[in-house]
Tab-separated table of C-alpha atoms in Angstrom:
chain	number	residue	atom	x	y	z
W	1	MET	CA	-96.625	-52.570	79.466
W	2	ASP	CA	-97.200	-51.331	83.025
W	3	ALA	CA	-100.434	-52.327	84.738
W	4	GLN	CA	-103.182	-49.758	84.249
W	5	PRO	CA	-104.461	-48.196	87.524
W	6	LEU	CA	-108.081	-49.085	88.243
W	7	TYR	CA	-108.950	-45.421	88.834
W	8	ASP	CA	-107.492	-42.704	86.625
W	9	LEU	CA	-109.316	-39.387	87.081
W	10	SER	CA	-107.273	-37.436	84.527
W	11	PRO	CA	-110.020	-37.577	81.842
W	12	ALA	CA	-112.849	-36.841	84.316
W	13	LEU	CA	-113.375	-33.235	83.214
W	14	GLN	CA	-113.441	-34.254	79.554
W	15	LEU	CA	-116.013	-36.943	80.283
W	16	MET	CA	-118.154	-34.452	82.188
W	17	ALA	CA	-117.997	-32.126	79.185
W	18	LEU	CA	-119.026	-34.987	76.895
W	19	GLY	CA	-121.961	-35.673	79.213
W	20	VAL	CA	-123.071	-32.062	78.814
W	21	VAL	CA	-122.788	-32.371	75.017
W	22	VAL	CA	-124.891	-35.559	75.051
W	23	ALA	CA	-127.531	-33.838	77.209
W	24	LEU	CA	-127.702	-30.729	75.016
W	25	GLY	CA	-129.624	-32.578	72.302
W	26	PRO	CA	-132.562	-33.653	74.520
W	27	LEU	CA	-132.572	-30.277	76.287
W	28	ALA	CA	-132.747	-28.396	72.969
W	29	TRP	CA	-135.476	-30.736	71.702
W	30	VAL	CA	-137.638	-30.142	74.783
W	31	TRP	CA	-137.083	-26.386	74.593
W	32	LEU	CA	-137.945	-26.142	70.889
W	33	ARG	CA	-141.077	-28.278	71.160
W	34	ASN	CA	-142.325	-26.392	74.231
W	35	ARG	CA	-141.266	-22.807	73.493
W	36	GLN	CA	-144.727	-21.427	74.228
W	37	ALA	CA	-145.411	-23.693	77.215
W	38	SER	CA	-144.958	-22.833	80.858
W	39	ALA	CA	-141.780	-23.756	82.709
W	40	ALA	CA	-143.710	-26.451	84.572
W	41	ARG	CA	-144.836	-27.977	81.275
W	42	ARG	CA	-141.249	-27.978	80.025
W	43	LEU	CA	-140.134	-29.726	83.203
W	44	SER	CA	-142.830	-32.320	82.690
W	45	ALA	CA	-141.681	-32.963	79.097
W	46	LEU	CA	-138.046	-33.166	80.171
W	47	THR	CA	-138.919	-35.654	82.917
W	48	LEU	CA	-140.717	-37.907	80.454
W	49	LEU	CA	-137.856	-37.698	77.951
W	50	THR	CA	-135.305	-38.452	80.693
W	51	LEU	CA	-137.367	-41.504	81.666
W	52	PHE	CA	-137.262	-42.699	78.048
W	53	LEU	CA	-133.505	-42.141	77.746
W	54	THR	CA	-132.867	-43.871	81.075
W	55	PHE	CA	-134.810	-46.872	79.789
W	56	ASP	CA	-132.569	-46.830	76.702
W	57	LEU	CA	-129.530	-46.626	78.980
W	58	VAL	CA	-130.685	-49.735	80.875
W	59	LEU	CA	-131.033	-51.564	77.559
W	60	PHE	CA	-127.589	-50.459	76.439
W	61	GLY	CA	-126.186	-51.531	79.795
W	62	ALA	CA	-127.634	-54.999	79.170
W	63	PHE	CA	-126.097	-54.966	75.693
W	64	THR	CA	-122.740	-54.001	77.211
W	65	ARG	CA	-122.908	-56.859	79.709
W	66	LEU	CA	-124.160	-59.452	77.220
W	67	THR	CA	-121.435	-58.658	74.670
W	68	ASP	CA	-118.798	-59.085	77.419
W	69	SER	CA	-117.843	-55.423	77.032
W	70	GLY	CA	-118.001	-54.517	80.716
W	71	LEU	CA	-114.208	-54.582	80.948
W	72	GLY	CA	-113.638	-53.162	77.455
W	73	CYS	CA	-111.787	-50.375	79.246
W	74	PRO	CA	-110.101	-51.775	82.374
W	75	ASP	CA	-110.024	-48.477	84.286
W	76	TRP	CA	-112.546	-45.829	85.298
W	77	PRO	CA	-113.851	-43.298	84.332
W	78	GLY	CA	-111.892	-43.180	81.063
W	79	CYS	CA	-110.155	-45.731	78.879
W	80	TYR	CA	-106.487	-46.215	79.733
W	81	GLY	CA	-106.554	-42.716	81.151
W	82	GLN	CA	-108.058	-41.241	77.973
W	83	ALA	CA	-111.490	-39.743	77.339
W	84	SER	CA	-112.140	-42.070	74.387
W	85	PRO	CA	-110.740	-45.274	72.850
W	86	LEU	CA	-109.171	-43.110	70.132
W	87	GLY	CA	-106.559	-41.895	72.576
W	88	ALA	CA	-105.963	-45.438	73.825
W	89	ARG	CA	-105.473	-47.124	70.457
W	90	ALA	CA	-101.984	-48.402	71.264
W	91	GLU	CA	-102.955	-49.901	74.624
W	92	ILE	CA	-106.124	-51.514	73.256
W	93	THR	CA	-104.251	-52.926	70.246
W	94	GLN	CA	-101.627	-54.446	72.519
W	95	ALA	CA	-104.267	-56.001	74.803
W	96	GLN	CA	-106.229	-57.321	71.827
W	97	ALA	CA	-103.108	-58.828	70.266
W	98	ALA	CA	-102.358	-60.658	73.506
W	99	MET	CA	-105.952	-61.946	73.841
W	100	PRO	CA	-107.944	-61.563	70.587
W	101	THR	CA	-111.155	-62.792	72.249
W	102	GLY	CA	-110.386	-61.298	75.637
W	103	PRO	CA	-112.193	-58.550	77.525
W	104	VAL	CA	-110.308	-55.677	75.856
W	105	THR	CA	-110.800	-55.143	72.130
W	106	HIS	CA	-111.455	-52.032	70.073
W	107	GLY	CA	-115.143	-52.916	69.634
W	108	LYS	CA	-115.690	-53.697	73.310
W	109	ALA	CA	-113.876	-50.536	74.377
W	110	TRP	CA	-116.199	-48.416	72.235
W	111	ILE	CA	-119.299	-50.182	73.596
W	112	GLU	CA	-118.150	-49.624	77.172
W	113	MET	CA	-117.279	-45.961	76.627
W	114	ILE	CA	-120.516	-45.200	74.745
W	115	HIS	CA	-122.362	-46.626	77.748
W	116	ARG	CA	-120.423	-44.248	80.005
W	117	TYR	CA	-121.125	-41.283	77.704
W	118	LEU	CA	-124.860	-42.059	77.735
W	119	ALA	CA	-124.826	-42.453	81.511
W	120	SER	CA	-123.088	-39.083	81.863
W	121	GLY	CA	-125.695	-37.460	79.625
W	122	VAL	CA	-128.562	-38.910	81.669
W	123	GLY	CA	-126.825	-37.689	84.814
W	124	VAL	CA	-126.694	-34.150	83.410
W	125	LEU	CA	-130.412	-34.306	82.555
W	126	ILE	CA	-131.285	-35.439	86.085
W	127	LEU	CA	-129.105	-32.670	87.528
W	128	THR	CA	-130.959	-30.202	85.299
W	129	LEU	CA	-134.328	-31.499	86.523
W	130	ALA	CA	-133.319	-31.131	90.162
W	131	ALA	CA	-131.875	-27.636	89.728
W	132	ALA	CA	-134.792	-26.392	87.599
W	133	THR	CA	-137.390	-27.755	90.013
W	134	TRP	CA	-135.790	-26.008	92.990
W	135	TRP	CA	-135.406	-22.785	90.997
W	136	LEU	CA	-139.029	-22.773	89.895
W	137	ARG	CA	-140.307	-23.564	93.367
W	138	ARG	CA	-138.299	-20.691	94.826
W	139	ARG	CA	-139.686	-18.231	92.282
W	140	GLY	CA	-143.026	-18.425	94.065
W	141	THR	CA	-145.044	-17.783	90.883
W	142	GLY	CA	-148.442	-19.138	90.010
W	143	GLU	CA	-146.734	-22.136	88.370
W	144	GLN	CA	-145.552	-23.338	91.754
W	145	ALA	CA	-148.613	-25.543	92.341
W	146	ALA	CA	-147.951	-27.479	89.124
W	147	VAL	CA	-144.314	-28.194	90.004
W	148	LEU	CA	-143.343	-31.449	91.652
W	149	ASN	CA	-141.987	-31.537	95.183
W	150	PRO	CA	-138.288	-30.834	94.528
W	151	TRP	CA	-137.181	-33.559	96.918
W	152	TRP	CA	-138.160	-36.220	94.358
W	153	PRO	CA	-135.744	-35.013	91.647
W	154	THR	CA	-133.170	-34.388	94.384
W	155	ALA	CA	-133.464	-37.997	95.544
W	156	THR	CA	-133.154	-39.070	91.917
W	157	LEU	CA	-129.959	-37.024	91.578
W	158	VAL	CA	-128.488	-38.664	94.681
W	159	TRP	CA	-129.461	-42.071	93.337
W	160	VAL	CA	-127.863	-41.520	89.926
W	161	CYS	CA	-124.629	-40.558	91.710
W	162	LEU	CA	-124.790	-43.864	93.592
W	163	GLN	CA	-125.343	-45.600	90.268
W	164	GLY	CA	-122.177	-43.982	88.974
W	165	ALA	CA	-120.292	-45.365	91.962
W	166	PHE	CA	-121.638	-48.853	91.285
W	167	GLY	CA	-120.655	-48.469	87.642
W	168	ALA	CA	-117.112	-47.740	88.747
W	169	LEU	CA	-117.110	-50.751	91.074
W	170	THR	CA	-118.405	-52.954	88.267
W	171	VAL	CA	-115.169	-52.252	86.374
W	172	THR	CA	-112.686	-52.052	89.231
W	173	MET	CA	-114.014	-55.206	90.944
W	174	LYS	CA	-113.848	-57.126	87.647
W	175	LEU	CA	-117.572	-57.843	87.144
W	176	PHE	CA	-118.137	-59.004	90.726
W	177	PRO	CA	-121.590	-60.662	90.387
W	178	ALA	CA	-123.166	-59.010	93.436
W	179	ILE	CA	-122.025	-55.550	92.306
W	180	VAL	CA	-123.222	-56.044	88.718
W	181	THR	CA	-126.618	-57.297	89.941
W	182	LEU	CA	-126.967	-54.317	92.294
W	183	HIS	CA	-126.010	-51.997	89.429
W	184	LEU	CA	-128.836	-53.471	87.342
W	185	LEU	CA	-131.330	-53.120	90.199
W	186	GLY	CA	-130.165	-49.557	90.803
W	187	GLY	CA	-130.887	-48.662	87.190
W	188	LEU	CA	-134.432	-49.972	87.587
W	189	VAL	CA	-134.899	-47.981	90.808
W	190	LEU	CA	-133.877	-44.916	88.788
W	191	LEU	CA	-136.617	-45.744	86.275
W	192	ALA	CA	-139.174	-46.036	89.073
W	193	LEU	CA	-138.162	-42.650	90.547
W	194	LEU	CA	-138.465	-40.919	87.183
W	195	CYS	CA	-141.770	-42.655	86.420
W	196	ARG	CA	-143.201	-41.450	89.722
W	197	GLN	CA	-142.315	-37.878	88.792
W	198	ALA	CA	-143.704	-38.201	85.264
W	199	VAL	CA	-147.031	-39.519	86.585
W	200	SER	CA	-147.245	-36.697	89.127
W	201	TYR	CA	-146.784	-34.078	86.402
W	202	ALA	CA	-149.423	-35.776	84.237
W	203	GLN	CA	-151.900	-35.832	87.130
W	204	ALA	CA	-151.287	-32.142	87.843
W	205	LYS	CA	-151.693	-31.243	84.170
W	206	ASP	CA	-154.979	-33.157	83.796
W	207	GLY	CA	-156.276	-32.239	87.237
W	208	ARG	CA	-157.038	-35.840	88.147
W	209	ALA	CA	-156.726	-37.722	91.403
W	210	PRO	CA	-155.518	-41.319	91.787
W	211	LEU	CA	-158.101	-44.020	91.172
W	212	ALA	CA	-159.381	-45.662	94.362
W	213	LEU	CA	-158.873	-49.427	94.447
W	214	PRO	CA	-160.214	-52.043	96.865
W	215	PRO	CA	-157.705	-52.482	99.701
W	216	ALA	CA	-157.145	-56.140	98.787
W	217	LEU	CA	-156.310	-55.237	95.184
W	218	ARG	CA	-154.003	-52.439	96.291
W	219	ALA	CA	-152.219	-54.887	98.604
W	220	GLY	CA	-152.031	-57.394	95.761
W	221	LEU	CA	-150.430	-54.751	93.556
W	222	ALA	CA	-147.795	-54.121	96.234
W	223	ALA	CA	-147.158	-57.848	96.665
W	224	GLY	CA	-146.874	-58.321	92.911
W	225	PHE	CA	-144.389	-55.445	92.704
W	226	ALA	CA	-142.295	-57.025	95.482
W	227	LEU	CA	-142.339	-60.372	93.661
W	228	LEU	CA	-141.272	-58.640	90.457
W	229	TRP	CA	-138.233	-57.117	92.184
W	230	LEU	CA	-137.295	-60.521	93.598
W	231	GLN	CA	-137.600	-62.122	90.162
W	232	ILE	CA	-135.510	-59.377	88.551
W	233	ALA	CA	-132.830	-59.886	91.203
W	234	LEU	CA	-132.848	-63.623	90.459
W	235	GLY	CA	-132.659	-62.891	86.725
W	236	GLY	CA	-129.774	-60.505	87.263
W	237	TRP	CA	-128.004	-63.186	89.293
W	238	VAL	CA	-128.509	-65.657	86.426
W	239	SER	CA	-127.099	-63.220	83.880
W	240	THR	CA	-124.140	-61.981	85.917
W	241	ASN	CA	-123.112	-65.566	86.711
W	242	TYR	CA	-123.616	-66.652	83.074
W	243	ALA	CA	-125.960	-69.414	84.222
W	244	VAL	CA	-128.522	-69.100	81.415
W	245	LEU	CA	-127.271	-72.152	79.531
W	246	ALA	CA	-127.059	-74.370	82.606
W	247	CYS	CA	-130.496	-75.591	81.494
W	248	ALA	CA	-130.748	-75.724	77.704
W	249	GLU	CA	-134.200	-77.279	77.480
W	250	PHE	CA	-137.721	-76.588	78.683
W	251	PRO	CA	-139.698	-77.475	80.760
W	252	ALA	CA	-137.207	-80.057	82.049
W	253	CYS	CA	-133.564	-79.266	82.799
W	254	GLN	CA	-130.735	-81.599	81.799
W	255	GLY	CA	-133.342	-84.256	81.090
W	256	GLN	CA	-134.684	-84.146	84.640
W	257	TRP	CA	-137.398	-82.330	86.547
W	258	TRP	CA	-135.067	-81.803	89.503
W	259	PRO	CA	-131.448	-81.864	88.285
W	260	PRO	CA	-128.432	-81.931	90.630
W	261	MET	CA	-128.195	-78.480	92.228
W	262	ASP	CA	-126.032	-76.751	94.834
W	263	PHE	CA	-128.074	-73.847	96.187
W	264	ARG	CA	-125.595	-73.061	98.953
W	265	GLN	CA	-122.743	-72.367	96.556
W	266	GLY	CA	-124.984	-70.873	93.878
W	267	PHE	CA	-126.378	-68.237	96.240
W	268	GLU	CA	-123.142	-67.442	98.021
W	269	LEU	CA	-123.434	-63.743	97.292
W	270	TRP	CA	-120.031	-62.237	98.060
W	271	ARG	CA	-117.582	-63.941	95.694
W	272	GLU	CA	-115.689	-63.342	92.481
W	273	LEU	CA	-117.094	-64.159	89.066
W	274	GLY	CA	-116.787	-67.887	88.383
W	275	LYS	CA	-115.443	-68.619	91.858
W	276	SER	CA	-116.889	-69.840	95.122
W	277	GLY	CA	-116.377	-67.967	98.374
W	278	SER	CA	-113.366	-70.178	99.107
W	279	GLY	CA	-111.762	-69.304	95.763
W	280	GLU	CA	-112.514	-72.563	93.968
W	281	HIS	CA	-114.186	-72.674	90.573
W	282	ILE	CA	-117.962	-72.588	90.924
W	283	SER	CA	-119.597	-75.942	90.212
W	284	PHE	CA	-122.034	-76.649	87.395
W	285	ALA	CA	-124.558	-77.765	90.020
W	286	ALA	CA	-124.374	-74.254	91.512
W	287	LEU	CA	-125.024	-72.653	88.111
W	288	THR	CA	-127.962	-75.036	87.638
W	289	ALA	CA	-129.386	-73.981	91.013
W	290	ILE	CA	-129.130	-70.306	90.014
W	291	HIS	CA	-130.931	-70.931	86.728
W	292	TYR	CA	-133.620	-73.204	88.154
W	293	ALA	CA	-134.480	-70.851	91.030
W	294	HIS	CA	-135.202	-68.109	88.507
W	295	ARG	CA	-137.263	-70.482	86.373
W	296	LEU	CA	-139.368	-71.747	89.304
W	297	ALA	CA	-140.013	-68.205	90.524
W	298	ALA	CA	-141.050	-67.221	86.990
W	299	TYR	CA	-144.032	-69.590	87.112
W	300	LEU	CA	-145.357	-67.819	90.220
W	301	VAL	CA	-144.640	-64.323	88.902
W	302	LEU	CA	-146.350	-64.974	85.566
W	303	ALA	CA	-149.453	-66.283	87.352
W	304	VAL	CA	-149.526	-63.217	89.615
W	305	LEU	CA	-149.086	-60.858	86.644
W	306	ALA	CA	-151.966	-62.507	84.786
W	307	LEU	CA	-154.250	-62.262	87.831
W	308	LEU	CA	-153.277	-58.654	88.538
W	309	ALA	CA	-153.788	-57.638	84.899
W	310	TRP	CA	-157.286	-59.133	84.948
W	311	ARG	CA	-158.219	-57.479	88.268
W	312	LEU	CA	-156.719	-54.086	87.397
W	313	HIS	CA	-158.533	-54.038	84.068
W	314	GLY	CA	-161.826	-54.581	85.845
W	315	ALA	CA	-161.006	-51.925	88.426
W	316	GLY	CA	-160.420	-49.194	85.859
W	317	LEU	CA	-156.645	-49.233	85.268
W	318	ARG	CA	-157.093	-50.611	81.769
W	319	HIS	CA	-153.981	-49.191	80.119
W	320	GLN	CA	-151.705	-50.450	82.865
W	321	ALA	CA	-153.412	-53.861	82.835
W	322	ARG	CA	-152.940	-54.284	79.090
W	323	TRP	CA	-149.294	-53.303	79.291
W	324	MET	CA	-148.796	-55.705	82.184
W	325	ALA	CA	-150.346	-58.602	80.286
W	326	GLY	CA	-148.426	-57.839	77.101
W	327	LEU	CA	-145.098	-57.529	78.898
W	328	ALA	CA	-145.720	-60.775	80.789
W	329	ALA	CA	-146.181	-62.507	77.418
W	330	LEU	CA	-142.994	-60.844	76.123
W	331	GLN	CA	-141.046	-62.055	79.162
W	332	LEU	CA	-142.285	-65.597	78.649
W	333	ALA	CA	-141.313	-65.530	74.953
W	334	THR	CA	-137.866	-63.999	75.455
W	335	GLY	CA	-137.130	-66.188	78.486
W	336	LEU	CA	-137.944	-69.350	76.540
W	337	SER	CA	-135.902	-68.078	73.589
W	338	ASN	CA	-132.882	-67.580	75.837
W	339	VAL	CA	-133.086	-71.226	76.909
W	340	VAL	CA	-133.986	-73.127	73.746
W	341	LEU	CA	-132.154	-70.908	71.220
W	342	GLY	CA	-128.883	-70.683	73.143
W	343	TRP	CA	-129.147	-67.182	74.645
W	344	PRO	CA	-129.435	-65.047	71.465
W	345	LEU	CA	-128.412	-61.437	72.024
W	346	LEU	CA	-131.718	-59.936	70.842
W	347	ALA	CA	-133.795	-62.116	73.166
W	348	ALA	CA	-131.447	-61.499	76.093
W	349	VAL	CA	-131.562	-57.709	75.702
W	350	GLY	CA	-135.330	-57.898	75.159
W	351	HIS	CA	-135.731	-59.887	78.366
W	352	THR	CA	-133.971	-57.152	80.338
W	353	GLY	CA	-136.033	-54.508	78.551
W	354	GLY	CA	-139.255	-56.334	79.421
W	355	ALA	CA	-138.289	-56.448	83.083
W	356	ALA	CA	-137.466	-52.721	83.046
W	357	ALA	CA	-140.780	-51.936	81.341
W	358	LEU	CA	-142.657	-53.958	83.964
W	359	VAL	CA	-141.040	-51.859	86.703
W	360	VAL	CA	-142.293	-48.733	84.920
W	361	VAL	CA	-145.807	-50.168	84.506
W	362	PHE	CA	-146.040	-51.237	88.160
W	363	THR	CA	-144.826	-47.813	89.290
W	364	TRP	CA	-147.342	-46.183	86.950
W	365	ALA	CA	-150.183	-48.331	88.294
W	366	TRP	CA	-149.164	-47.671	91.902
W	367	CYS	CA	-148.981	-43.895	91.431
W	368	GLU	CA	-152.277	-43.796	89.517
W	369	SER	CA	-154.122	-45.616	92.301
W	370	ALA	CA	-154.917	-45.284	95.967
W	371	SER	CA	-156.495	-47.554	98.561
W	372	SER	CA	-160.099	-46.829	99.454
W	373	PRO	CA	-162.027	-48.149	102.476
W	374	LEU	CA	-165.163	-50.235	102.129
W	375	PRO	CA	-168.391	-48.229	101.766
W	376	LEU	CA	-170.460	-47.505	104.873
W	377	GLY	CA	-173.501	-49.673	105.431
W	378	GLU	CA	-176.620	-48.892	107.427
W	379	GLY	CA	-175.893	-47.064	110.625
W	380	GLY	CA	-172.426	-46.099	109.427
W	381	VAL	CA	-171.053	-49.638	109.813
W	382	ARG	CA	-168.863	-50.984	107.020
W	383	ALA	CA	-170.528	-54.072	105.601
W	384	ARG	CA	-168.544	-57.292	105.406
W	385	GLY	CA	-168.468	-58.848	101.960
W	386	ALA	CA	-170.128	-55.835	100.355
W	387	ARG	CA	-168.996	-54.901	96.848
W	388	PRO	CA	-167.350	-51.480	97.367
W	389	TYR	CA	-167.337	-50.452	93.724
W	390	PRO	CA	-169.637	-50.649	90.702
W	391	GLU	CA	-168.941	-53.623	88.466
W	392	GLY	CA	-165.818	-53.055	86.392
W	393	GLU	CA	-165.088	-49.587	87.700
W	394	GLY	CA	-162.977	-47.979	90.376
W	395	VAL	CA	-164.115	-44.964	92.366
W	396	ARG	CA	-162.220	-41.720	92.209
W	397	PRO	CA	-161.808	-40.011	95.585
C-alpha cells in the first residue's frame, strides 16, 4: 500500500459540513430555551454552553491521547483521505492486520475522528459567537450596552483556528511532545477566553461590578494562576512523554527520595517522542526527572491553592474559593491514583479535567475581582498596616 500523505484536504468540505451539523444541536437548544429572551441574553447562553462543550472537548482530547488514539488516522483532516473511518475501512483493516496493537485500529480511528468532529463543532459555535456579537453591536439598538466587546469573541475565533493548526501538527509530526503539550495548553487558553466572556455577560445581566480585593491578595491570585499554568505545562510534559510510571510509588520514587535523574535530557524540548535531541532513545533517568519535577512542583501548587482558597473565601469570593479547594483535593486524589494504581484511564482523564476546571475557576475569580487601594487615613494619607476591608468581606467599588 502506498504511503498516505500527511495532509489530504479532499474531505475538508465534508468535515466542515459535519462541524455545522454538530453545532446545530447546541444552537437549536439555546434558541428554543431562550425564544422570548433578547439577542444579548441568547448570546450569553450560547457563550456559557460553548464553554461547557469546550471543556468536554478538552476531556475528550485527553481521552484520545491516553488511549493512544492520536494517530488513529495518520493524515489530516480526514482519515486516509475520507471524511470518516467508514470510507477508510480497507486501509484501517490493513494497518491493523500489520500491527494489531499499533496506532491505527478501527477503534482508535473512530476516537480520533470523533475528536475532530467535536472540535469542528466547537469551532462553528465560536464562529457564530464572533459573527453574532459583531452583528448585534452594529445594529446600534438598546441591547448594545449588554453585548460584550466583539474583539473578545474575535480573539477566541483566531485562537481556535490556531488550535486547529496545532491539532494538525500533532498528527503530522507524529505526537511530537512539545506540539502535543502546546496543543493541551492552547485548549486551556480557549477555556479561559470563553470563561472571561461568560463572566462579563453575567456581570452585565446582574448589574454588578467586580469585587475589590486587597492588592496583596490580587497579586497572590495572579501568582497562583501563573504557578498553575507552569504546573499544567509540567503535567502535560509528563503525559506526552509517557513518564507517569517512571515513579510507581509515593512519596518516594524508585525506593529513594532523590532517584537518578537527567534533567538536561528530560527537558530537552525540541525532540521526537521517545528520543533525545541527538536521536538516541531517551533514558529512564530523563523520564524520572520529568515525573519528579511535576511532583515537586505539585507540593508548592497545592499549598498555594489551599492558602488562596482560604484568603479568597474570607474576602468574599466564596464560590470560587470552595471550587478551588475542592478541585485541589481532586487533583491530589487523581494524581496519587495515577502513580499508585498504574495510571488508570479514569484517573488520568479526571486529572486533566481537574486542571482544566482550575483554569476556569482562576479565570472566574480574576474576572470577578479587582484590585483596590488601601483606605485613606487622617489627612488623606494611606495608613500603613491598616485593615482596608471589614472582616471577612471585600468592598465593591
